[in-house]
Amino acid sequence: MSHHPTNFQGSVIDAIREAILAKMAADDVQVSGGGGHYTIVVVSSEFAGKSMVAQQRLVYGAIAHLMAGDMAPVHAVDSLRTIIP
């Protein structure tokens, strides 16, 4: 795991999960990783009828604030899976 410098205080994993849940109705949000690199799995009926790119944009839009700036807590999303229940 690489190290990415950040001034973020608290659990980045919790912050990612909470940001996604605040922006969309999700049945399940799983986040793992650290050091600025994360894996995200989101199960949501909001993905129905949307392309894979549109589904991923919903998730990235929810966490954009955690990826902004030089000291952002999220440097990369190494894997993003979107699942329609």
GROMACS .gro file of C-alpha atoms in nm:
model
   85
    1MET     CA    1   0.000   0.000   0.000
    2SER     CA    2   0.136   0.340  -0.093
    3HIS     CA    3   0.125   0.643   0.131
    4HIS     CA    4  -0.054   0.956   0.019
    5PRO     CA    5  -0.006   1.264   0.240
    6THR     CA    6  -0.327   1.420   0.364
    7ASN     CA    7  -0.441   1.649   0.642
    8PHE     CA    8  -0.779   1.471   0.663
    9GLN     CA    9  -0.883   1.385   1.017
   10GLY     CA   10  -1.092   1.074   1.085
   11SER     CA   11  -1.173   0.760   0.892
   12VAL     CA   12  -1.146   0.806   0.516
   13ILE     CA   13  -1.332   0.479   0.462
   14ASP     CA   14  -1.625   0.606   0.670
   15ALA     CA   15  -1.615   0.943   0.492
   16ILE     CA   16  -1.635   0.776   0.149
   17ARG     CA   17  -1.922   0.553   0.258
   18GLU     CA   18  -2.115   0.839   0.419
   19ALA     CA   19  -2.064   1.066   0.116
   20ILE     CA   20  -2.205   0.802  -0.120
   21LEU     CA   21  -2.503   0.733   0.107
   22ALA     CA   22  -2.573   1.107   0.136
   23LYS     CA   23  -2.594   1.150  -0.242
   24MET     CA   24  -2.775   0.834  -0.348
   25ALA     CA   25  -3.002   0.557  -0.225
   26ALA     CA   26  -2.780   0.253  -0.191
   27ASP     CA   27  -2.863  -0.089  -0.052
   28ASP     CA   28  -2.498  -0.151   0.031
   29VAL     CA   29  -2.170   0.041   0.015
   30GLN     CA   30  -1.844  -0.141   0.081
   31VAL     CA   31  -1.516   0.050   0.099
   32SER     CA   32  -1.170  -0.088   0.163
   33GLY     CA   33  -0.813   0.026   0.120
   34GLY     CA   34  -0.592   0.299   0.261
   35GLY     CA   35  -0.292   0.515   0.185
   36GLY     CA   36  -0.501   0.718  -0.058
   37HIS     CA   37  -0.608   0.414  -0.269
   38TYR     CA   38  -0.954   0.263  -0.225
   39THR     CA   39  -1.182  -0.009  -0.357
   40ILE     CA   40  -1.555   0.068  -0.365
   41VAL     CA   41  -1.857  -0.156  -0.428
   42VAL     CA   42  -2.201   0.007  -0.444
   43VAL     CA   43  -2.533  -0.177  -0.476
   44SER     CA   44  -2.815   0.057  -0.581
   45SER     CA   45  -3.138   0.048  -0.780
   46GLU     CA   46  -3.045   0.401  -0.898
   47PHE     CA   47  -2.809   0.232  -1.145
   48ALA     CA   48  -3.098   0.065  -1.332
   49GLY     CA   49  -3.122   0.182  -1.692
   50LYS     CA   50  -2.791   0.371  -1.675
   51SER     CA   51  -2.472   0.288  -1.864
   52MET     CA   52  -2.167   0.170  -1.669
   53VAL     CA   53  -2.009   0.513  -1.718
   54ALA     CA   54  -2.322   0.690  -1.587
   55GLN     CA   55  -2.327   0.459  -1.284
   56GLN     CA   56  -1.963   0.533  -1.207
   57ARG     CA   57  -2.021   0.907  -1.251
   58LEU     CA   58  -2.288   0.894  -0.979
   59VAL     CA   59  -2.038   0.743  -0.736
   60TYR     CA   60  -1.747   0.968  -0.834
   61GLY     CA   61  -1.976   1.270  -0.809
   62ALA     CA   62  -2.059   1.175  -0.451
   63ILE     CA   63  -1.693   1.156  -0.346
   64ALA     CA   64  -1.549   1.435  -0.564
   65HIS     CA   65  -1.490   1.658  -0.262
   66LEU     CA   66  -1.273   1.385  -0.106
   67MET     CA   67  -1.056   1.374  -0.420
   68ALA     CA   68  -1.007   1.750  -0.465
   69GLY     CA   69  -0.683   1.931  -0.387
   70ASP     CA   70  -0.322   1.838  -0.321
   71MET     CA   71  -0.390   1.699   0.027
   72ALA     CA   72  -0.711   1.512  -0.062
   73PRO     CA   73  -0.764   1.193   0.141
   74VAL     CA   74  -0.858   0.993  -0.171
   75HIS     CA   75  -0.581   0.982  -0.431
   76ALA     CA   76  -0.726   0.701  -0.643
   77VAL     CA   77  -1.015   0.459  -0.666
   78ASP     CA   78  -0.834   0.144  -0.772
   79SER     CA   79  -1.157  -0.051  -0.827
   80LEU     CA   80  -1.519   0.060  -0.851
   81ARG     CA   81  -1.799  -0.192  -0.891
   82THR     CA   82  -2.157  -0.084  -0.937
   83ILE     CA   83  -2.426  -0.347  -0.891
   84ILE     CA   84  -2.799  -0.334  -0.963
   85PRO     CA   85  -2.990  -0.539  -0.704
   0.00000   0.00000   0.00000
